[in-house]
JSON list of C-alpha atoms in Angstrom, two decimals:
[
{"chain": "J", "resi": 152, "resn": "PRO", "atom": "CA", "xyz": [-64.02, -38.27, -146.64]},
{"chain": "J", "resi": 153, "resn": "THR", "atom": "CA", "xyz": [-65.07, -39.78, -149.94]},
{"chain": "J", "resi": 154, "resn": "ALA", "atom": "CA", "xyz": [-68.69, -39.87, -150.97]},
{"chain": "J", "resi": 155, "resn": "SER", "atom": "CA", "xyz": [-70.45, -43.17, -150.61]},
{"chain": "J", "resi": 156, "resn": "PRO", "atom": "CA", "xyz": [-71.57, -44.76, -153.88]},
{"chain": "J", "resi": 157, "resn": "HIS", "atom": "CA", "xyz": [-74.97, -45.14, -152.21]},
{"chain": "J", "resi": 158, "resn": "ALA", "atom": "CA", "xyz": [-75.31, -41.49, -151.20]},
{"chain": "J", "resi": 159, "resn": "ALA", "atom": "CA", "xyz": [-77.21, -40.60, -154.38]},
{"chain": "J", "resi": 160, "resn": "ARG", "atom": "CA", "xyz": [-79.89, -43.20, -153.70]},
{"chain": "J", "resi": 161, "resn": "PRO", "atom": "CA", "xyz": [-82.52, -41.55, -151.48]},
{"chain": "J", "resi": 162, "resn": "LEU", "atom": "CA", "xyz": [-83.93, -43.59, -148.63]},
{"chain": "J", "resi": 163, "resn": "HIS", "atom": "CA", "xyz": [-87.43, -42.83, -147.47]},
{"chain": "J", "resi": 164, "resn": "PRO", "atom": "CA", "xyz": [-87.46, -41.85, -143.76]},
{"chain": "J", "resi": 165, "resn": "ALA", "atom": "CA", "xyz": [-90.21, -44.38, -143.05]},
{"chain": "J", "resi": 166, "resn": "ALA", "atom": "CA", "xyz": [-87.85, -47.15, -144.15]},
{"chain": "J", "resi": 167, "resn": "LEU", "atom": "CA", "xyz": [-85.54, -46.35, -141.27]},
{"chain": "J", "resi": 168, "resn": "SER", "atom": "CA", "xyz": [-88.07, -47.36, -138.62]},
{"chain": "J", "resi": 169, "resn": "ARG", "atom": "CA", "xyz": [-88.74, -50.81, -140.12]},
{"chain": "J", "resi": 170, "resn": "TRP", "atom": "CA", "xyz": [-85.55, -52.39, -138.88]},
{"chain": "J", "resi": 171, "resn": "PRO", "atom": "CA", "xyz": [-84.35, -52.00, -135.29]},
{"chain": "J", "resi": 172, "resn": "THR", "atom": "CA", "xyz": [-80.62, -51.99, -134.75]},
{"chain": "J", "resi": 173, "resn": "MET", "atom": "CA", "xyz": [-79.16, -55.12, -133.14]},
{"chain": "J", "resi": 174, "resn": "GLY", "atom": "CA", "xyz": [-78.80, -53.26, -129.87]},
{"chain": "J", "resi": 175, "resn": "ALA", "atom": "CA", "xyz": [-79.59, -49.72, -128.90]},
{"chain": "J", "resi": 176, "resn": "ILE", "atom": "CA", "xyz": [-76.64, -47.41, -128.44]},
{"chain": "J", "resi": 177, "resn": "THR", "atom": "CA", "xyz": [-75.65, -47.39, -124.78]},
{"chain": "J", "resi": 178, "resn": "SER", "atom": "CA", "xyz": [-75.42, -44.31, -122.60]},
{"chain": "J", "resi": 179, "resn": "ALA", "atom": "CA", "xyz": [-71.67, -44.87, -122.28]},
{"chain": "J", "resi": 180, "resn": "GLU", "atom": "CA", "xyz": [-71.23, -44.96, -126.08]},
{"chain": "J", "resi": 181, "resn": "LEU", "atom": "CA", "xyz": [-73.32, -41.83, -126.59]},
{"chain": "J", "resi": 182, "resn": "ASN", "atom": "CA", "xyz": [-71.60, -40.00, -123.73]},
{"chain": "J", "resi": 183, "resn": "PHE", "atom": "CA", "xyz": [-68.22, -40.82, -125.24]},
{"chain": "J", "resi": 184, "resn": "LEU", "atom": "CA", "xyz": [-69.29, -39.50, -128.65]},
{"chain": "J", "resi": 185, "resn": "VAL", "atom": "CA", "xyz": [-70.62, -36.27, -127.13]},
{"chain": "J", "resi": 186, "resn": "PHE", "atom": "CA", "xyz": [-67.51, -35.86, -124.98]},
{"chain": "J", "resi": 187, "resn": "ARG", "atom": "CA", "xyz": [-65.23, -36.46, -128.00]},
{"chain": "J", "resi": 188, "resn": "TYR", "atom": "CA", "xyz": [-67.21, -33.96, -130.09]},
{"chain": "J", "resi": 189, "resn": "LEU", "atom": "CA", "xyz": [-67.05, -31.30, -127.37]},
{"chain": "J", "resi": 190, "resn": "GLN", "atom": "CA", "xyz": [-63.30, -31.83, -126.95]},
{"chain": "J", "resi": 191, "resn": "GLU", "atom": "CA", "xyz": [-62.63, -31.68, -130.67]},
{"chain": "J", "resi": 192, "resn": "SER", "atom": "CA", "xyz": [-64.77, -28.57, -131.09]},
{"chain": "J", "resi": 193, "resn": "GLY", "atom": "CA", "xyz": [-63.49, -26.74, -128.01]},
{"chain": "J", "resi": 194, "resn": "TYR", "atom": "CA", "xyz": [-66.99, -26.32, -126.56]},
{"chain": "J", "resi": 195, "resn": "GLU", "atom": "CA", "xyz": [-66.62, -28.11, -123.24]},
{"chain": "J", "resi": 196, "resn": "ALA", "atom": "CA", "xyz": [-66.15, -24.83, -121.34]},
{"chain": "J", "resi": 197, "resn": "GLY", "atom": "CA", "xyz": [-68.54, -22.59, -123.28]},
{"chain": "J", "resi": 198, "resn": "ILE", "atom": "CA", "xyz": [-71.67, -24.68, -123.76]},
{"chain": "J", "resi": 199, "resn": "HIS", "atom": "CA", "xyz": [-73.85, -22.14, -121.93]},
{"chain": "J", "resi": 200, "resn": "LYS", "atom": "CA", "xyz": [-72.99, -19.48, -124.56]},
{"chain": "J", "resi": 201, "resn": "GLY", "atom": "CA", "xyz": [-74.75, -21.34, -127.40]},
{"chain": "J", "resi": 202, "resn": "GLY", "atom": "CA", "xyz": [-77.94, -19.28, -127.37]},
{"chain": "J", "resi": 203, "resn": "ILE", "atom": "CA", "xyz": [-80.24, -22.29, -127.76]},
{"chain": "J", "resi": 204, "resn": "ASP", "atom": "CA", "xyz": [-83.39, -22.32, -125.63]},
{"chain": "J", "resi": 205, "resn": "GLY", "atom": "CA", "xyz": [-83.30, -25.70, -123.89]},
{"chain": "J", "resi": 206, "resn": "ASN", "atom": "CA", "xyz": [-87.08, -25.55, -123.38]},
{"chain": "J", "resi": 207, "resn": "VAL", "atom": "CA", "xyz": [-87.76, -26.04, -127.10]},
{"chain": "J", "resi": 208, "resn": "VAL", "atom": "CA", "xyz": [-85.56, -29.12, -127.42]},
{"chain": "J", "resi": 209, "resn": "PRO", "atom": "CA", "xyz": [-87.59, -32.21, -126.51]},
{"chain": "J", "resi": 210, "resn": "PRO", "atom": "CA", "xyz": [-86.23, -34.67, -123.95]},
{"chain": "J", "resi": 211, "resn": "GLY", "atom": "CA", "xyz": [-84.27, -37.48, -125.58]},
{"chain": "J", "resi": 212, "resn": "ALA", "atom": "CA", "xyz": [-83.73, -35.50, -128.81]},
{"chain": "J", "resi": 213, "resn": "LEU", "atom": "CA", "xyz": [-80.04, -36.37, -129.08]},
{"chain": "J", "resi": 214, "resn": "ILE", "atom": "CA", "xyz": [-80.51, -40.10, -128.62]},
{"chain": "J", "resi": 215, "resn": "THR", "atom": "CA", "xyz": [-83.39, -40.07, -131.13]},
{"chain": "J", "resi": 216, "resn": "ILE", "atom": "CA", "xyz": [-81.27, -38.32, -133.74]},
{"chain": "J", "resi": 217, "resn": "VAL", "atom": "CA", "xyz": [-78.25, -40.53, -133.12]},
{"chain": "J", "resi": 218, "resn": "GLN", "atom": "CA", "xyz": [-80.36, -43.72, -133.22]},
{"chain": "J", "resi": 219, "resn": "LYS", "atom": "CA", "xyz": [-81.95, -42.70, -136.54]},
{"chain": "J", "resi": 220, "resn": "GLY", "atom": "CA", "xyz": [-78.50, -41.94, -137.92]},
{"chain": "J", "resi": 221, "resn": "LEU", "atom": "CA", "xyz": [-77.30, -45.41, -136.89]},
{"chain": "J", "resi": 222, "resn": "GLN", "atom": "CA", "xyz": [-80.36, -46.98, -138.52]},
{"chain": "J", "resi": 223, "resn": "TYR", "atom": "CA", "xyz": [-79.69, -45.05, -141.72]},
{"chain": "J", "resi": 224, "resn": "ILE", "atom": "CA", "xyz": [-76.08, -46.23, -141.87]},
{"chain": "J", "resi": 225, "resn": "GLU", "atom": "CA", "xyz": [-77.20, -49.79, -141.09]},
{"chain": "J", "resi": 226, "resn": "LEU", "atom": "CA", "xyz": [-79.72, -49.62, -143.92]},
{"chain": "J", "resi": 227, "resn": "GLU", "atom": "CA", "xyz": [-77.07, -48.18, -146.25]},
{"chain": "J", "resi": 228, "resn": "ALA", "atom": "CA", "xyz": [-74.69, -51.03, -145.34]},
{"chain": "J", "resi": 229, "resn": "ASN", "atom": "CA", "xyz": [-77.41, -53.54, -146.21]},
{"chain": "J", "resi": 230, "resn": "THR", "atom": "CA", "xyz": [-78.07, -51.96, -149.61]},
{"chain": "J", "resi": 231, "resn": "ASP", "atom": "CA", "xyz": [-75.96, -52.38, -152.72]},
{"chain": "J", "resi": 232, "resn": "GLU", "atom": "CA", "xyz": [-76.45, -52.61, -156.48]},
{"chain": "J", "resi": 233, "resn": "ASN", "atom": "CA", "xyz": [-77.03, -56.38, -156.40]},
{"chain": "J", "resi": 234, "resn": "ASP", "atom": "CA", "xyz": [-79.30, -56.62, -153.37]},
{"chain": "J", "resi": 235, "resn": "GLN", "atom": "CA", "xyz": [-82.79, -55.40, -154.16]},
{"chain": "J", "resi": 236, "resn": "GLU", "atom": "CA", "xyz": [-84.59, -57.23, -151.34]},
{"chain": "J", "resi": 237, "resn": "VAL", "atom": "CA", "xyz": [-83.14, -55.51, -148.28]},
{"chain": "J", "resi": 238, "resn": "GLU", "atom": "CA", "xyz": [-86.20, -56.19, -146.16]},
{"chain": "J", "resi": 239, "resn": "LYS", "atom": "CA", "xyz": [-86.06, -59.95, -146.83]},
{"chain": "J", "resi": 240, "resn": "ASP", "atom": "CA", "xyz": [-82.36, -60.44, -146.10]},
{"chain": "J", "resi": 241, "resn": "PHE", "atom": "CA", "xyz": [-81.46, -57.73, -143.58]},
{"chain": "J", "resi": 242, "resn": "ALA", "atom": "CA", "xyz": [-78.36, -58.21, -141.40]},
{"chain": "J", "resi": 243, "resn": "LEU", "atom": "CA", "xyz": [-78.28, -56.40, -138.07]},
{"chain": "J", "resi": 244, "resn": "LEU", "atom": "CA", "xyz": [-75.21, -54.49, -136.91]},
{"chain": "J", "resi": 245, "resn": "GLU", "atom": "CA", "xyz": [-74.05, -53.47, -133.46]},
{"chain": "J", "resi": 246, "resn": "PRO", "atom": "CA", "xyz": [-74.01, -49.71, -132.72]},
{"chain": "J", "resi": 247, "resn": "LEU", "atom": "CA", "xyz": [-70.28, -49.82, -132.01]},
{"chain": "J", "resi": 248, "resn": "GLU", "atom": "CA", "xyz": [-69.65, -51.41, -135.42]},
{"chain": "J", "resi": 249, "resn": "ILE", "atom": "CA", "xyz": [-71.64, -48.64, -137.10]},
{"chain": "J", "resi": 250, "resn": "ILE", "atom": "CA", "xyz": [-69.79, -45.94, -135.16]},
{"chain": "J", "resi": 251, "resn": "THR", "atom": "CA", "xyz": [-66.27, -47.29, -135.74]},
{"chain": "J", "resi": 252, "resn": "LYS", "atom": "CA", "xyz": [-66.40, -48.60, -139.33]},
{"chain": "J", "resi": 253, "resn": "ASP", "atom": "CA", "xyz": [-67.05, -47.02, -142.71]},
{"chain": "J", "resi": 254, "resn": "VAL", "atom": "CA", "xyz": [-69.86, -48.20, -145.01]},
{"chain": "J", "resi": 255, "resn": "GLU", "atom": "CA", "xyz": [-67.59, -50.42, -147.10]},
{"chain": "J", "resi": 256, "resn": "GLU", "atom": "CA", "xyz": [-66.38, -52.28, -143.98]},
{"chain": "J", "resi": 257, "resn": "LEU", "atom": "CA", "xyz": [-69.97, -52.58, -142.77]},
{"chain": "J", "resi": 258, "resn": "GLN", "atom": "CA", "xyz": [-71.02, -54.01, -146.14]},
{"chain": "J", "resi": 259, "resn": "GLN", "atom": "CA", "xyz": [-68.36, -56.71, -145.78]},
{"chain": "J", "resi": 260, "resn": "ILE", "atom": "CA", "xyz": [-69.68, -57.55, -142.29]},
{"chain": "J", "resi": 261, "resn": "VAL", "atom": "CA", "xyz": [-73.23, -57.70, -143.68]},
{"chain": "J", "resi": 262, "resn": "LYS", "atom": "CA", "xyz": [-72.17, -60.02, -146.53]},
{"chain": "J", "resi": 263, "resn": "LYS", "atom": "CA", "xyz": [-70.34, -62.28, -144.08]},
{"chain": "J", "resi": 264, "resn": "ARG", "atom": "CA", "xyz": [-73.40, -62.49, -141.79]},
{"chain": "J", "resi": 265, "resn": "LYS", "atom": "CA", "xyz": [-75.68, -63.18, -144.74]},
{"chain": "J", "resi": 266, "resn": "ARG", "atom": "CA", "xyz": [-73.37, -65.98, -145.91]},
{"chain": "J", "resi": 267, "resn": "GLU", "atom": "CA", "xyz": [-73.28, -67.46, -142.40]},
{"chain": "J", "resi": 268, "resn": "ARG", "atom": "CA", "xyz": [-77.08, -67.32, -142.23]},
{"chain": "J", "resi": 269, "resn": "LEU", "atom": "CA", "xyz": [-77.26, -68.84, -145.72]},
{"chain": "J", "resi": 270, "resn": "GLN", "atom": "CA", "xyz": [-75.00, -71.70, -144.69]},
{"chain": "J", "resi": 271, "resn": "ILE", "atom": "CA", "xyz": [-77.23, -72.44, -141.70]},
{"chain": "J", "resi": 272, "resn": "ASP", "atom": "CA", "xyz": [-80.35, -72.32, -143.91]},
{"chain": "J", "resi": 273, "resn": "CYS", "atom": "CA", "xyz": [-78.78, -74.54, -146.57]},
{"chain": "J", "resi": 274, "resn": "ASP", "atom": "CA", "xyz": [-77.54, -77.03, -143.97]},
{"chain": "J", "resi": 275, "resn": "LYS", "atom": "CA", "xyz": [-81.14, -77.42, -142.80]},
{"chain": "J", "resi": 276, "resn": "ASP", "atom": "CA", "xyz": [-82.21, -78.38, -146.33]},
{"chain": "J", "resi": 277, "resn": "LYS", "atom": "CA", "xyz": [-79.34, -80.67, -147.40]},
{"chain": "J", "resi": 278, "resn": "GLY", "atom": "CA", "xyz": [-81.21, -82.00, -150.43]},
{"chain": "J", "resi": 279, "resn": "LYS", "atom": "CA", "xyz": [-81.14, -78.58, -152.08]},
{"chain": "J", "resi": 280, "resn": "ALA", "atom": "CA", "xyz": [-77.88, -77.29, -150.62]},
{"chain": "J", "resi": 281, "resn": "LYS", "atom": "CA", "xyz": [-76.09, -76.71, -153.95]},
{"chain": "J", "resi": 282, "resn": "GLU", "atom": "CA", "xyz": [-79.01, -74.83, -155.51]},
{"chain": "J", "resi": 283, "resn": "CYS", "atom": "CA", "xyz": [-79.50, -72.89, -152.29]},
{"chain": "J", "resi": 284, "resn": "ILE", "atom": "CA", "xyz": [-75.86, -71.74, -152.17]},
{"chain": "J", "resi": 285, "resn": "GLU", "atom": "CA", "xyz": [-75.76, -70.86, -155.88]},
{"chain": "J", "resi": 286, "resn": "GLU", "atom": "CA", "xyz": [-78.95, -68.80, -155.60]},
{"chain": "J", "resi": 287, "resn": "HIS", "atom": "CA", "xyz": [-77.74, -66.85, -152.58]},
{"chain": "J", "resi": 288, "resn": "GLU", "atom": "CA", "xyz": [-74.24, -66.30, -153.99]},
{"chain": "J", "resi": 289, "resn": "HIS", "atom": "CA", "xyz": [-75.87, -64.81, -157.07]},
{"chain": "J", "resi": 290, "resn": "ARG", "atom": "CA", "xyz": [-77.93, -62.49, -154.84]},
{"chain": "J", "resi": 291, "resn": "LEU", "atom": "CA", "xyz": [-74.80, -61.50, -152.89]},
{"chain": "J", "resi": 292, "resn": "GLY", "atom": "CA", "xyz": [-72.96, -60.56, -156.05]},
{"chain": "J", "resi": 293, "resn": "GLY", "atom": "CA", "xyz": [-71.23, -63.87, -156.73]},
{"chain": "J", "resi": 294, "resn": "GLU", "atom": "CA", "xyz": [-68.35, -63.06, -154.39]},
{"chain": "J", "resi": 295, "resn": "ARG", "atom": "CA", "xyz": [-66.64, -65.56, -152.16]},
{"chain": "J", "resi": 296, "resn": "GLU", "atom": "CA", "xyz": [-64.54, -64.73, -149.13]}
]
């Protein structure tokens, strides 16, 4: 896997809790990921040999870690060189999108959703539509789909 161009930019852990994901990861999605991991790693038959004391692992630890990972990727997808105001213009992603797509694909989804939201906002204020679109296109990097 290639390194993300955003990997060098540290994100403060507190930033991850500011934005909830569009929908929490479902039990079925998490179970599939765990099952796939166990299959790929060959651990499905030897899990009891791991030597980890289950009493020290808090309940819900896996879902907490996975959810924070999804939030981190979602935040990374909403951040690029041209977009300094992530908090103001944050686009939510579905857990399945985050799981199945790389950051570049997620960034395209985010840009598309921001443009759709922009179009709705600009349509509400028809008198300033041109200025509104130009301002937001500049914020989105001047790209058009």
